[in-house]
Amino acid sequence: MRLIIVGLFLIIFVIFCPLLFFIEWIVGKINMEAKQKSSLAIVKWAFRVILFLSGVKVDVIGEENVPKDTAVLYVGNHHGIFDVLVTYVRVPGLTGFVAKKEIEKVPVLRTWMRHLNCLFLDRKDLRAGAKMIIDAIQKIKSGVSIFIFPEGTRSKDENVTLPFHEGSFKIAEKAGVPIVPMT
């Protein structure tokens, strides 16, 4: 039953997205920072609704230790599709996620992700991967935190952490920002 309710919410949300994109476009013409903040507020609201409708209960430990006055690199393990929803509603300030390039093919999702400073990683193209690292460093230096799952994919076993890809730590090292581990 919860799945059906979440599905209906998503359908309604997607129906209203063209109107929201138009409003965000107008806001962006006036003030790009306001557009980023309003896009973040809309997405966080939608994620909270989905979590509520899904019956997800989130317990947060150590949130008071997360810097709120500077951009950071969030590093987390990736065990399920709800990881992004749960983490996005908890991070303070503008935060972009690093996602696999294939997600860029999903029209509405792609647009919201671009509004939220998300980066798309082509795991098969080393040159594109290096460019994405540079883009992430620039975003962090401009005040946008970045969230990355260094395993590169979802782990099927919650007790197993996959090997980390080196690029995630290059971002923190080159940007000179704190790393906030999340699980």
PDB file of C-alpha atoms in Angstrom, residues 16-40 42 111-112 114-116:
ATOM      1  CA  PHE A  16       3.927  19.634 -11.579  1.00  0.00           C
ATOM      2  CA  CYS A  17       7.643  19.600 -12.452  1.00  0.00           C
ATOM      3  CA  PRO A  18       7.342  21.588 -15.721  1.00  0.00           C
ATOM      4  CA  LEU A  19       5.660  24.403 -13.796  1.00  0.00           C
ATOM      5  CA  LEU A  20       8.302  24.204 -11.062  1.00  0.00           C
ATOM      6  CA  PHE A  21      11.093  24.203 -13.683  1.00  0.00           C
ATOM      7  CA  PHE A  22       9.579  27.307 -15.300  1.00  0.00           C
ATOM      8  CA  ILE A  23       9.391  29.087 -11.942  1.00  0.00           C
ATOM      9  CA  GLU A  24      12.967  28.037 -11.142  1.00  0.00           C
ATOM     10  CA  TRP A  25      14.096  29.322 -14.559  1.00  0.00           C
ATOM     11  CA  ILE A  26      12.559  32.734 -13.805  1.00  0.00           C
ATOM     12  CA  VAL A  27      14.102  32.803 -10.315  1.00  0.00           C
ATOM     13  CA  GLY A  28      17.472  31.840 -11.856  1.00  0.00           C
ATOM     14  CA  LYS A  29      17.299  34.774 -14.275  1.00  0.00           C
ATOM     15  CA  ILE A  30      16.885  37.095 -11.309  1.00  0.00           C
ATOM     16  CA  ASN A  31      19.147  35.440  -8.734  1.00  0.00           C
ATOM     17  CA  MET A  32      21.034  32.172  -9.313  1.00  0.00           C
ATOM     18  CA  GLU A  33      21.735  31.626  -5.608  1.00  0.00           C
ATOM     19  CA  ALA A  34      18.036  31.961  -4.821  1.00  0.00           C
ATOM     20  CA  LYS A  35      17.306  29.381  -7.534  1.00  0.00           C
ATOM     21  CA  GLN A  36      19.744  26.915  -5.980  1.00  0.00           C
ATOM     22  CA  LYS A  37      18.244  27.406  -2.524  1.00  0.00           C
ATOM     23  CA  SER A  38      14.653  27.118  -3.727  1.00  0.00           C
ATOM     24  CA  SER A  39      15.458  24.005  -5.789  1.00  0.00           C
ATOM     25  CA  LEU A  40      17.066  22.467  -2.725  1.00  0.00           C
ATOM     26  CA  ILE A  42      11.647  21.756  -3.140  1.00  0.00           C
ATOM     27  CA  THR A 111      16.988  18.452 -14.415  1.00  0.00           C
ATOM     28  CA  TRP A 112      16.576  18.497 -10.635  1.00  0.00           C
ATOM     29  CA  ARG A 114      21.550  19.839 -12.391  1.00  0.00           C
ATOM     30  CA  HIS A 115      19.656  22.451 -10.357  1.00  0.00           C
ATOM     31  CA  LEU A 116      21.240  20.972  -7.215  1.00  0.00           C
TER      32      LEU A 116
END
